Short mmCIF file of C-alpha atoms in Angstrom, two decimals:
data_model
loop_
_atom_site.label_atom_id
_atom_site.label_comp_id
_atom_site.label_asym_id
_atom_site.label_seq_id
_atom_site.Cartn_x
_atom_site.Cartn_y
_atom_site.Cartn_z
CA MET A 1 -182.78 -157.18 -71.30
CA HIS A 2 -180.83 -157.07 -74.55
CA PHE A 3 -181.10 -154.52 -77.31
CA PHE A 4 -180.35 -155.20 -80.92
CA PHE A 5 -179.09 -152.63 -83.36
CA TYR A 6 -180.61 -151.82 -86.69
CA PRO A 7 -179.97 -148.43 -88.27
CA PHE A 8 -183.30 -148.00 -90.07
CA ILE A 9 -186.27 -148.20 -87.77
CA SER A 10 -189.49 -147.65 -89.69
CA GLU A 11 -192.53 -149.65 -90.70
CA THR A 12 -190.64 -152.00 -92.94
CA LEU A 13 -189.16 -155.35 -92.13
CA ILE A 14 -185.87 -155.47 -90.25
CA GLN A 15 -183.19 -157.53 -91.93
CA PHE A 16 -180.39 -157.87 -89.44
CA GLU A 17 -176.79 -157.86 -90.62
CA GLU A 18 -174.33 -160.57 -89.72
CA ASP A 19 -173.20 -159.20 -86.33
CA GLU A 20 -176.65 -158.82 -84.84
CA SER A 21 -177.86 -162.05 -86.41
CA MET A 22 -174.99 -163.81 -84.68
CA HIS A 23 -175.89 -162.06 -81.45
CA LEU A 24 -179.49 -163.24 -81.77
CA LYS A 25 -178.33 -166.75 -82.54
CA VAL A 26 -176.06 -166.85 -79.48
CA LEU A 27 -179.02 -165.78 -77.35
CA ARG A 28 -181.09 -168.60 -78.93
CA ALA A 29 -183.74 -166.28 -80.32
CA ASN A 30 -186.57 -168.02 -82.18
CA GLU A 31 -189.30 -167.15 -84.65
CA GLY A 32 -192.15 -165.41 -82.82
CA ASP A 33 -189.90 -164.06 -80.04
CA GLU A 34 -190.31 -160.43 -79.08
CA ILE A 35 -187.13 -158.35 -79.12
CA LEU A 36 -186.12 -154.72 -78.64
CA VAL A 37 -184.34 -152.95 -81.43
CA ILE A 38 -182.59 -149.58 -81.33
CA ASN A 39 -181.18 -147.37 -84.07
CA GLY A 40 -178.83 -145.25 -81.96
CA LYS A 41 -180.97 -142.21 -82.74
CA GLY A 42 -183.43 -142.40 -79.90
CA ASP A 43 -185.85 -145.01 -81.28
CA VAL A 44 -186.59 -148.18 -79.36
CA ALA A 45 -188.73 -150.62 -81.29
CA LYS A 46 -190.56 -153.70 -80.17
CA ALA A 47 -190.31 -156.31 -82.91
CA ILE A 48 -191.24 -159.93 -83.54
CA ILE A 49 -188.77 -162.28 -85.13
CA GLN A 50 -190.24 -163.42 -88.45
CA SER A 51 -187.71 -165.78 -89.89
CA ILE A 52 -184.23 -167.14 -89.59
CA ALA A 53 -182.97 -167.74 -93.09
CA LYS A 54 -179.48 -169.18 -93.11
CA ARG A 55 -177.62 -167.05 -90.61
CA PHE A 56 -179.74 -163.93 -91.02
CA PHE A 57 -182.67 -162.88 -88.85
CA THR A 58 -185.62 -160.76 -89.92
CA ALA A 59 -188.12 -159.10 -87.61
CA GLN A 60 -191.33 -157.09 -87.89
CA ILE A 61 -191.65 -153.90 -85.86
CA ILE A 62 -194.90 -153.56 -83.94
CA LEU A 63 -194.24 -150.50 -81.75
CA ILE A 64 -191.81 -147.60 -81.83
CA GLU A 65 -190.91 -145.53 -78.76
CA ARG A 66 -189.00 -142.34 -79.48
CA HIS A 67 -186.64 -140.99 -76.82
CA ILE A 68 -185.89 -137.30 -77.15
CA ARG A 69 -182.25 -136.36 -76.98
CA ARG A 70 -181.15 -134.57 -73.82
CA ASN A 71 -180.91 -130.90 -74.62
CA THR A 72 -177.43 -130.17 -73.32
CA GLY A 73 -174.74 -132.15 -74.98
CA PHE A 74 -171.32 -133.18 -73.79
CA HIS A 75 -168.48 -133.26 -76.29
CA LEU A 76 -165.17 -134.78 -75.27
CA ALA A 77 -162.07 -134.23 -77.36
CA VAL A 78 -159.18 -136.39 -76.30
CA ALA A 79 -155.72 -137.25 -77.55
CA PRO A 80 -155.61 -140.96 -78.36
CA LEU A 81 -153.44 -142.98 -76.04
CA LYS A 82 -150.62 -145.25 -77.04
CA GLN A 83 -152.24 -148.23 -75.35
CA MET A 84 -155.26 -149.38 -77.28
CA ASP A 85 -156.89 -151.14 -74.31
CA ARG A 86 -156.97 -147.85 -72.40
CA ILE A 87 -158.69 -146.12 -75.33
CA GLU A 88 -161.26 -148.88 -75.52
CA TRP A 89 -161.96 -148.78 -71.81
CA MET A 90 -162.30 -145.04 -71.84
CA LEU A 91 -164.72 -145.25 -74.71
CA GLU A 92 -166.85 -147.87 -73.00
CA LYS A 93 -166.99 -145.87 -69.80
CA VAL A 94 -167.83 -142.47 -71.31
CA CYS A 95 -170.58 -144.14 -73.36
CA GLU A 96 -172.04 -145.73 -70.25
CA LEU A 97 -171.94 -142.42 -68.38
CA GLY A 98 -173.51 -140.61 -71.31
CA ILE A 99 -171.92 -138.46 -73.98
CA GLU A 100 -173.02 -136.80 -77.22
CA GLN A 101 -169.77 -136.50 -79.16
CA ILE A 102 -166.28 -137.94 -78.98
CA SER A 103 -163.40 -136.53 -80.99
CA PHE A 104 -159.84 -137.71 -81.17
CA ILE A 105 -157.28 -134.97 -81.55
CA GLU A 106 -153.72 -134.94 -82.76
CA THR A 107 -151.54 -132.83 -80.50
CA LYS A 108 -147.79 -132.40 -80.39
CA ARG A 109 -147.37 -135.14 -77.79
CA THR A 110 -150.04 -137.51 -79.08
CA GLU A 111 -148.43 -140.92 -79.37
CA ARG A 112 -150.75 -142.56 -81.85
CA ASP A 113 -151.72 -141.50 -85.36
CA LYS A 114 -154.03 -144.35 -86.34
CA LEU A 115 -157.18 -145.78 -84.83
CA ASN A 116 -159.36 -148.65 -85.96
CA PHE A 117 -162.65 -146.79 -85.98
CA GLU A 118 -164.63 -149.83 -87.04
CA ARG A 119 -163.59 -151.56 -83.84
CA LEU A 120 -164.16 -148.41 -81.77
CA ASN A 121 -167.66 -148.06 -83.20
CA LYS A 122 -168.46 -151.59 -82.11
CA ILE A 123 -167.40 -150.70 -78.58
CA VAL A 124 -169.55 -147.58 -78.65
CA HIS A 125 -172.56 -149.55 -79.87
CA ALA A 126 -172.08 -152.31 -77.29
CA ALA A 127 -171.64 -149.86 -74.41
CA CYS A 128 -174.66 -147.80 -75.43
CA LYS A 129 -176.84 -150.87 -75.80
CA GLN A 130 -175.67 -152.26 -72.49
CA SER A 131 -176.24 -149.01 -70.62
CA LYS A 132 -179.49 -148.07 -72.38
CA ASN A 133 -178.17 -144.94 -74.00
CA PHE A 134 -180.51 -144.81 -76.94
CA TRP A 135 -178.65 -141.99 -78.62
CA PHE A 136 -175.25 -143.15 -79.77
CA PRO A 137 -172.59 -140.44 -79.61
CA GLU A 138 -171.14 -139.03 -82.79
CA MET A 139 -167.55 -140.07 -83.33
CA PRO A 140 -165.87 -138.81 -86.51
CA ALA A 141 -163.70 -141.59 -87.94
CA VAL A 142 -160.59 -139.45 -88.08
CA ILE A 143 -157.95 -138.10 -85.73
CA GLU A 144 -158.36 -134.35 -86.16
CA ARG A 145 -155.46 -131.93 -86.08
CA PHE A 146 -155.71 -129.78 -82.97
CA ASP A 147 -155.80 -126.45 -84.81
CA THR A 148 -158.34 -127.71 -87.33
CA PHE A 149 -160.44 -129.07 -84.51
CA LEU A 150 -160.44 -125.74 -82.68
CA ASN A 151 -161.53 -123.93 -85.82
CA ALA A 152 -164.44 -126.29 -86.33
CA HIS A 153 -165.91 -126.88 -82.86
CA GLU A 154 -167.30 -124.97 -79.97
CA ALA A 155 -169.97 -125.36 -77.31
CA HIS A 156 -171.48 -122.94 -74.81
CA THR A 157 -168.94 -123.93 -72.16
CA ASN A 158 -165.46 -124.61 -73.59
CA LEU A 159 -162.83 -125.99 -71.23
CA ILE A 160 -159.32 -127.35 -71.47
CA ALA A 161 -157.79 -129.51 -68.75
CA TYR A 162 -154.23 -128.38 -68.38
CA CYS A 163 -151.58 -128.93 -65.73
CA GLY A 164 -149.32 -126.05 -66.75
CA GLY A 165 -150.90 -123.35 -64.61
CA GLU A 166 -153.09 -122.52 -61.63
CA PHE A 167 -156.68 -122.91 -62.70
CA SER A 168 -160.03 -123.26 -60.99
CA GLY A 169 -161.22 -126.77 -60.50
CA ILE A 170 -163.68 -128.24 -62.98
CA GLU A 171 -166.37 -128.00 -60.28
CA GLN A 172 -166.11 -124.20 -60.46
CA LYS A 173 -166.51 -124.03 -64.23
CA LEU A 174 -169.06 -126.66 -65.20
CA ARG A 175 -172.61 -125.43 -65.39
CA ALA A 176 -175.85 -127.33 -65.63
CA ASP A 177 -177.88 -126.99 -68.82
CA SER A 178 -174.95 -125.74 -70.84
CA SER A 179 -173.60 -127.71 -73.78
CA THR A 180 -169.98 -128.38 -72.95
CA LEU A 181 -166.80 -129.22 -74.82
CA ILE A 182 -163.79 -130.38 -72.80
CA LEU A 183 -160.32 -130.94 -74.22
CA ILE A 184 -158.16 -133.62 -72.62
CA GLY A 185 -154.50 -133.81 -73.62
CA PRO A 186 -152.12 -136.72 -74.08
CA GLU A 187 -149.83 -138.22 -71.44
CA GLY A 188 -147.37 -135.36 -71.08
CA ASP A 189 -150.19 -132.85 -71.56
CA PHE A 190 -150.77 -130.13 -74.11
CA THR A 191 -147.89 -127.82 -74.94
CA ASP A 192 -148.02 -124.19 -73.84
CA GLU A 193 -148.56 -123.24 -77.48
CA GLU A 194 -151.55 -125.55 -77.74
CA PHE A 195 -153.00 -124.23 -74.51
CA ASN A 196 -152.57 -120.65 -75.71
CA LEU A 197 -154.20 -121.47 -79.03
CA ALA A 198 -157.18 -122.96 -77.19
CA THR A 199 -157.54 -119.87 -75.00
CA GLN A 200 -157.53 -117.73 -78.16
CA HIS A 201 -160.53 -119.81 -79.22
CA GLY A 202 -162.28 -118.98 -75.93
CA PHE A 203 -161.40 -122.09 -73.95
CA LYS A 204 -160.89 -121.72 -70.20
CA GLY A 205 -158.22 -123.70 -68.39
CA ILE A 206 -159.39 -126.03 -65.65
CA SER A 207 -157.76 -128.30 -63.13
CA LEU A 208 -159.04 -131.80 -62.52
CA GLY A 209 -157.84 -131.77 -58.94
CA ASN A 210 -154.83 -132.50 -56.80
CA THR A 211 -153.94 -135.87 -58.19
CA ARG A 212 -152.26 -136.74 -61.45
CA LEU A 213 -154.82 -138.47 -63.64
CA ARG A 214 -154.00 -140.60 -66.63
CA THR A 215 -155.51 -139.36 -69.89
CA GLU A 216 -158.29 -141.93 -69.89
CA THR A 217 -159.09 -141.24 -66.23
CA ALA A 218 -159.24 -137.51 -66.93
CA ALA A 219 -161.66 -138.18 -69.78
CA ILE A 220 -163.86 -140.39 -67.62
CA TYR A 221 -163.75 -137.90 -64.76
CA ALA A 222 -164.77 -135.00 -67.00
CA THR A 223 -167.67 -137.05 -68.37
CA ALA A 224 -168.72 -138.10 -64.86
CA ALA A 225 -168.60 -134.47 -63.72
CA PHE A 226 -170.87 -133.37 -66.57
CA LYS A 227 -173.32 -136.16 -65.75
CA PHE A 228 -173.23 -135.20 -62.08
CA VAL A 229 -173.82 -131.50 -62.65
CA ASN A 230 -176.72 -132.20 -64.95
CA ALA A 231 -178.15 -134.98 -62.76
CA TYR A 232 -178.68 -137.28 -65.72
CA MET B 1 -141.33 -138.20 -61.82
CA HIS B 2 -141.38 -141.66 -60.29
CA PHE B 3 -142.05 -142.57 -56.68
CA PHE B 4 -140.68 -145.63 -54.96
CA PHE B 5 -142.40 -147.43 -52.15
CA TYR B 6 -140.86 -148.26 -48.81
CA PRO B 7 -143.13 -148.87 -45.83
CA PHE B 8 -140.85 -147.51 -43.08
CA ILE B 9 -139.83 -143.94 -43.67
CA SER B 10 -137.65 -142.71 -40.82
CA GLU B 11 -134.05 -141.67 -40.29
CA THR B 12 -132.63 -145.08 -40.97
CA LEU B 13 -131.34 -146.49 -44.20
CA ILE B 14 -133.87 -147.68 -46.78
CA GLN B 15 -133.32 -151.23 -47.95
CA PHE B 16 -135.62 -151.75 -50.89
CA GLU B 17 -137.27 -155.09 -51.44
CA GLU B 18 -137.07 -156.98 -54.69
CA ASP B 19 -139.96 -155.27 -56.51
CA GLU B 20 -138.77 -151.72 -56.00
CA SER B 21 -135.14 -152.68 -56.55
CA MET B 22 -136.17 -154.10 -59.91
CA HIS B 23 -138.12 -150.93 -60.64
CA LEU B 24 -135.02 -148.83 -59.83
CA LYS B 25 -132.87 -151.06 -61.99
CA VAL B 26 -135.23 -150.77 -64.95
CA LEU B 27 -135.07 -146.99 -64.60
CA ARG B 28 -131.25 -147.24 -64.56
CA ALA B 29 -130.87 -145.63 -61.15
CA ASN B 30 -127.29 -145.21 -59.96
CA GLU B 31 -125.43 -144.59 -56.72
CA GLY B 32 -125.70 -140.91 -55.79
CA ASP B 33 -129.01 -140.41 -57.64
CA GLU B 34 -131.75 -138.58 -55.83
CA ILE B 35 -135.10 -140.37 -55.65
CA LEU B 36 -138.51 -139.85 -54.05
CA VAL B 37 -139.81 -142.47 -51.69
CA ILE B 38 -143.31 -142.80 -50.27
CA ASN B 39 -144.74 -145.01 -47.54
CA GLY B 40 -148.40 -144.80 -48.48
CA LYS B 41 -149.08 -142.99 -45.22
CA GLY B 42 -148.54 -139.43 -46.32
CA ASP B 43 -144.74 -139.26 -46.17
CA VAL B 44 -142.71 -138.31 -49.21
CA ALA B 45 -138.98 -138.62 -48.66
CA LYS B 46 -136.09 -137.37 -50.71
CA ALA B 47 -133.35 -139.97 -50.61
CA ILE B 48 -129.95 -140.61 -52.14
CA ILE B 49 -129.09 -144.04 -53.49
CA GLN B 50 -126.19 -145.40 -51.43
CA SER B 51 -125.42 -148.74 -52.90
CA ILE B 52 -126.58 -151.41 -55.26
CA ALA B 53 -125.62 -154.73 -53.76
CA LYS B 54 -126.58 -157.64 -55.97
CA ARG B 55 -130.13 -156.84 -56.98
CA PHE B 56 -131.03 -154.76 -53.93
CA PHE B 57 -130.86 -150.99 -53.64
CA THR B 58 -130.28 -149.01 -50.46
CA ALA B 59 -130.89 -145.29 -50.02
CA GLN B 60 -130.37 -142.64 -47.35
CA ILE B 61 -133.24 -140.29 -46.59
CA ILE B 62 -132.30 -136.61 -46.46
CA LEU B 63 -135.70 -134.92 -46.23
CA ILE B 64 -139.19 -135.98 -45.22
CA GLU B 65 -142.33 -134.11 -46.30
CA ARG B 66 -145.50 -135.15 -44.51
CA HIS B 67 -148.83 -134.79 -46.31
CA ILE B 68 -151.80 -134.59 -44.01
CA ARG B 69 -154.68 -136.86 -44.87
CA ARG B 70 -157.76 -135.16 -46.28
CA ASN B 71 -160.26 -134.92 -43.49
CA THR B 72 -163.30 -136.42 -45.16
CA GLY B 73 -162.82 -139.94 -46.30
CA PHE B 74 -164.51 -141.89 -49.04
CA HIS B 75 -165.20 -145.56 -48.46
CA LEU B 76 -166.40 -147.70 -51.33
CA ALA B 77 -167.84 -151.14 -50.73
CA VAL B 78 -168.35 -153.10 -53.89
CA ALA B 79 -169.30 -156.62 -54.89
CA PRO B 80 -166.38 -158.18 -56.77
CA LEU B 81 -167.04 -158.78 -60.44
CA LYS B 82 -166.66 -162.04 -62.26
CA GLN B 83 -164.19 -160.54 -64.71
CA MET B 84 -160.88 -159.88 -63.02
CA ASP B 85 -159.75 -157.25 -65.54
CA ARG B 86 -162.78 -155.12 -64.69
CA ILE B 87 -161.95 -155.31 -60.97
CA GLU B 88 -158.37 -154.29 -61.66
CA TRP B 89 -159.41 -151.37 -63.84
CA MET B 90 -161.92 -150.20 -61.28
CA LEU B 91 -159.28 -150.34 -58.59
CA GLU B 92 -156.77 -148.38 -60.64
CA LYS B 93 -159.33 -145.70 -61.47
CA VAL B 94 -160.73 -145.20 -57.96
CA CYS B 95 -157.16 -144.95 -56.63
CA GLU B 96 -156.32 -142.31 -59.20
CA LEU B 97 -159.45 -140.34 -58.37
CA GLY B 98 -158.76 -140.62 -54.64
CA ILE B 99 -160.27 -142.95 -52.07
CA GLU B 100 -159.65 -143.81 -48.42
CA GLN B 101 -161.04 -147.30 -48.14
CA ILE B 102 -162.11 -150.09 -50.47
CA SER B 103 -164.05 -153.10 -49.28
CA PHE B 104 -165.21 -156.09 -51.23
CA ILE B 105 -168.56 -157.49 -50.16
CA GLU B 106 -170.21 -160.83 -50.64
CA THR B 107 -173.84 -160.41 -51.62
CA LYS B 108 -176.37 -162.93 -52.80
CA ARG B 109 -175.61 -162.27 -56.47
CA THR B 110 -171.85 -161.79 -56.13
CA GLU B 111 -170.22 -163.99 -58.73
CA ARG B 112 -166.76 -164.34 -57.25
CA ASP B 113 -165.68 -165.63 -53.88
CA LYS B 114 -161.91 -165.30 -54.16
CA LEU B 115 -159.57 -162.43 -54.93
CA ASN B 116 -155.82 -162.31 -55.21
CA PHE B 117 -155.23 -159.45 -52.79
CA GLU B 118 -151.48 -159.49 -53.27
CA ARG B 119 -152.01 -158.64 -56.92
CA LEU B 120 -154.73 -156.09 -56.09
CA ASN B 121 -152.42 -154.40 -53.61
CA LYS B 122 -149.79 -154.02 -56.30
CA ILE B 123 -152.35 -152.30 -58.51
CA VAL B 124 -153.33 -149.98 -55.67
CA HIS B 125 -149.69 -149.08 -54.98
CA ALA B 126 -148.92 -148.50 -58.66
CA ALA B 127 -152.01 -146.34 -59.21
CA CYS B 128 -151.37 -144.27 -56.07
CA LYS B 129 -147.73 -143.72 -56.97
CA GLN B 130 -148.62 -142.81 -60.53
CA SER B 131 -151.33 -140.35 -59.50
CA LYS B 132 -149.47 -138.88 -56.51
CA ASN B 133 -151.92 -140.09 -53.91
CA PHE B 134 -149.57 -140.27 -50.97
CA TRP B 135 -152.10 -141.96 -48.72
CA PHE B 136 -152.81 -145.44 -49.97
CA PRO B 137 -156.37 -146.58 -49.31
CA GLU B 138 -157.07 -149.29 -46.81
CA MET B 139 -158.21 -152.50 -48.44
CA PRO B 140 -158.94 -155.44 -46.12
CA ALA B 141 -157.67 -158.63 -47.74
CA VAL B 142 -160.99 -160.42 -47.44
CA ILE B 143 -164.37 -160.47 -49.12
CA GLU B 144 -166.68 -159.50 -46.27
CA ARG B 145 -170.14 -160.92 -45.83
CA PHE B 146 -172.70 -158.19 -46.46
CA ASP B 147 -174.37 -158.44 -43.05
CA THR B 148 -171.04 -158.57 -41.21
CA PHE B 149 -169.87 -155.59 -43.20
CA LEU B 150 -172.97 -153.55 -42.32
CA ASN B 151 -172.47 -154.31 -38.64
CA ALA B 152 -168.88 -153.15 -38.73
CA HIS B 153 -168.87 -150.02 -40.88
CA GLU B 154 -170.52 -146.66 -41.11
CA ALA B 155 -169.64 -143.13 -42.15
CA HIS B 156 -171.44 -139.82 -41.74
CA THR B 157 -173.18 -140.21 -45.08
CA ASN B 158 -174.21 -143.80 -45.85
CA LEU B 159 -175.62 -144.55 -49.28
CA ILE B 160 -176.61 -147.58 -51.27
CA ALA B 161 -176.92 -147.50 -55.07
CA TYR B 162 -179.97 -149.55 -55.91
CA CYS B 163 -182.07 -149.91 -59.02
CA GLY B 164 -185.11 -151.44 -57.32
CA GLY B 165 -186.92 -148.25 -56.44
CA GLU B 166 -187.35 -144.57 -57.11
CA PHE B 167 -184.57 -142.73 -55.31
CA SER B 168 -183.00 -139.31 -55.44
CA GLY B 169 -179.94 -139.05 -57.59
CA ILE B 170 -176.52 -139.22 -55.96
CA GLU B 171 -176.10 -135.49 -56.62
CA GLN B 172 -178.95 -134.82 -54.15
CA LYS B 173 -177.46 -136.91 -51.37
CA LEU B 174 -173.70 -136.36 -51.45
CA ARG B 175 -172.47 -133.59 -49.22
CA ALA B 176 -169.11 -131.89 -49.09
CA ASP B 177 -166.99 -132.39 -45.99
CA SER B 178 -168.86 -135.48 -44.90
CA SER B 179 -167.15 -138.84 -44.69
CA THR B 180 -169.07 -141.10 -47.02
CA LEU B 181 -169.64 -144.81 -47.49
CA ILE B 182 -171.30 -145.98 -50.69
CA LEU B 183 -172.41 -149.55 -51.38
CA ILE B 184 -172.31 -150.78 -54.98
CA GLY B 185 -173.93 -154.11 -55.78
CA PRO B 186 -173.05 -156.86 -58.22
CA GLU B 187 -174.26 -157.21 -61.81
CA GLY B 188 -177.89 -158.03 -61.11
CA ASP B 189 -177.89 -155.65 -58.14
CA PHE B 190 -178.59 -156.17 -54.45
CA THR B 191 -181.65 -158.18 -53.49
CA ASP B 192 -184.60 -156.45 -51.85
CA GLU B 193 -183.63 -158.15 -48.58
CA GLU B 194 -180.11 -156.76 -48.79
CA PHE B 195 -181.42 -153.31 -49.59
CA ASN B 196 -183.81 -153.46 -46.63
CA LEU B 197 -181.03 -154.64 -44.34
CA ALA B 198 -178.90 -151.69 -45.42
CA THR B 199 -181.74 -149.24 -44.78
CA GLN B 200 -182.12 -150.71 -41.28
CA HIS B 201 -178.48 -149.74 -40.79
CA GLY B 202 -179.26 -146.18 -41.82
CA PHE B 203 -178.26 -146.34 -45.48
CA LYS B 204 -180.23 -144.22 -47.95
CA GLY B 205 -181.01 -145.49 -51.42
CA ILE B 206 -179.65 -143.48 -54.33
CA SER B 207 -179.88 -143.61 -58.08
CA LEU B 208 -176.82 -143.19 -60.26
CA GLY B 209 -178.87 -141.75 -63.08
CA ASN B 210 -180.89 -142.74 -66.12
CA THR B 211 -178.46 -145.14 -67.68
CA ARG B 212 -177.60 -148.67 -66.64
CA LEU B 213 -174.04 -148.66 -65.35
CA ARG B 214 -171.88 -151.72 -65.01
CA THR B 215 -170.70 -152.40 -61.48
CA GLU B 216 -167.21 -151.04 -62.08
CA THR B 217 -168.59 -147.95 -63.81
CA ALA B 218 -170.95 -147.33 -60.90
CA ALA B 219 -168.00 -147.57 -58.51
CA ILE B 220 -165.91 -145.18 -60.57
CA TYR B 221 -168.83 -142.77 -60.95
CA ALA B 222 -169.52 -142.73 -57.19
CA THR B 223 -165.83 -142.04 -56.51
CA ALA B 224 -165.74 -139.31 -59.16
CA ALA B 225 -168.88 -137.73 -57.64
CA PHE B 226 -167.29 -137.63 -54.17
CA LYS B 227 -164.15 -136.05 -55.61
CA PHE B 228 -166.25 -133.52 -57.51
CA VAL B 229 -168.38 -132.52 -54.53
CA ASN B 230 -165.32 -132.06 -52.35
CA ALA B 231 -163.29 -130.35 -55.08
CA TYR B 232 -160.22 -132.44 -54.37
#
């Protein structure tokens, strides 16, 4: 079962953009076919393809199903990796597992200062469609400075994964039904100064276990742990 | 901190094979340098490089530290994916998270009947070294038929992830301190017959949650859940 994306689900006609029209064409969709359309904001619409004019498809919505957002959100803030394929994989996996917000943070040891957010958004959309996550996560199209980020964001449970100390494991600190923000550092980890700054903002240090996880694995593990604790 | 692999850690001289010699060369190791050597069976040895003859390095062990294996093992049995890069990623991630055994199973909807186990073993070794998992998982170099596999393997907790029914979530069924075997099907899932066969062997059906996970994501999530429950 495929889902097609259209940002404005309402009673009016859908006029698919180029990407989704191409997608429909590849799947050999025809006039009169029934399709499912999502807007990334919880709506799933049943629609009938009306016309295929040149390369663009239009469809008429006949039913809208509204999925309510889960009430405890997970926000991951992660230092972007040097290797783009690892960022993309991480993004796909955390979207499949379920996540409400993804932020990229610039730390002292972050090895990348630019990201192609258009491409990353496509990965987010594809992963959410594939995994039936009808609420797409928010992902600001900017790499935020660590201090600025800390000033602007908090959740009920605020955690920082850090190797430079003896901390409780994540399984001791995660709680069900509590909106959670977890900070994951770059390869080489946060600096002591960054960790201290985070603790001043109320973040608690956590360990992700006995093994040394790559940044993207740490991010996926934290997301999996939140899913597990909340039994989503 | 890098680890080098040598299968026979004892009091005798280490004579590295080509791969690890190349690795040492790339890292510009010299005679007299101290290195750490692992055998994938819990031993971590401190050794001194003795000589570099042609392209091969030798080293003398001066100290052996033996890590005891964790007492509850995790065994993942998964249908190999069509896309090789997804298999390789999955393997890297489950090794980082920690796993005792990986089996590949041939099910009705499995889309691949051959695997390059030499290459997969290299990925396992690299991921274990990188993440400091001193016990490499067992990985039989064969894709096992599903029925043969079920006859040959069991753990204390035996679970099968299956979408064709209403099951408790994995978080209800996983227990700490219980060796666990989880079966993950191919894209398109197990067939009803396969699921029934597994239940006849004592496997319990589980759900991995509300979203539709790709095979490799399901495998990573199951491994992450086991790690989480056991607080490794």
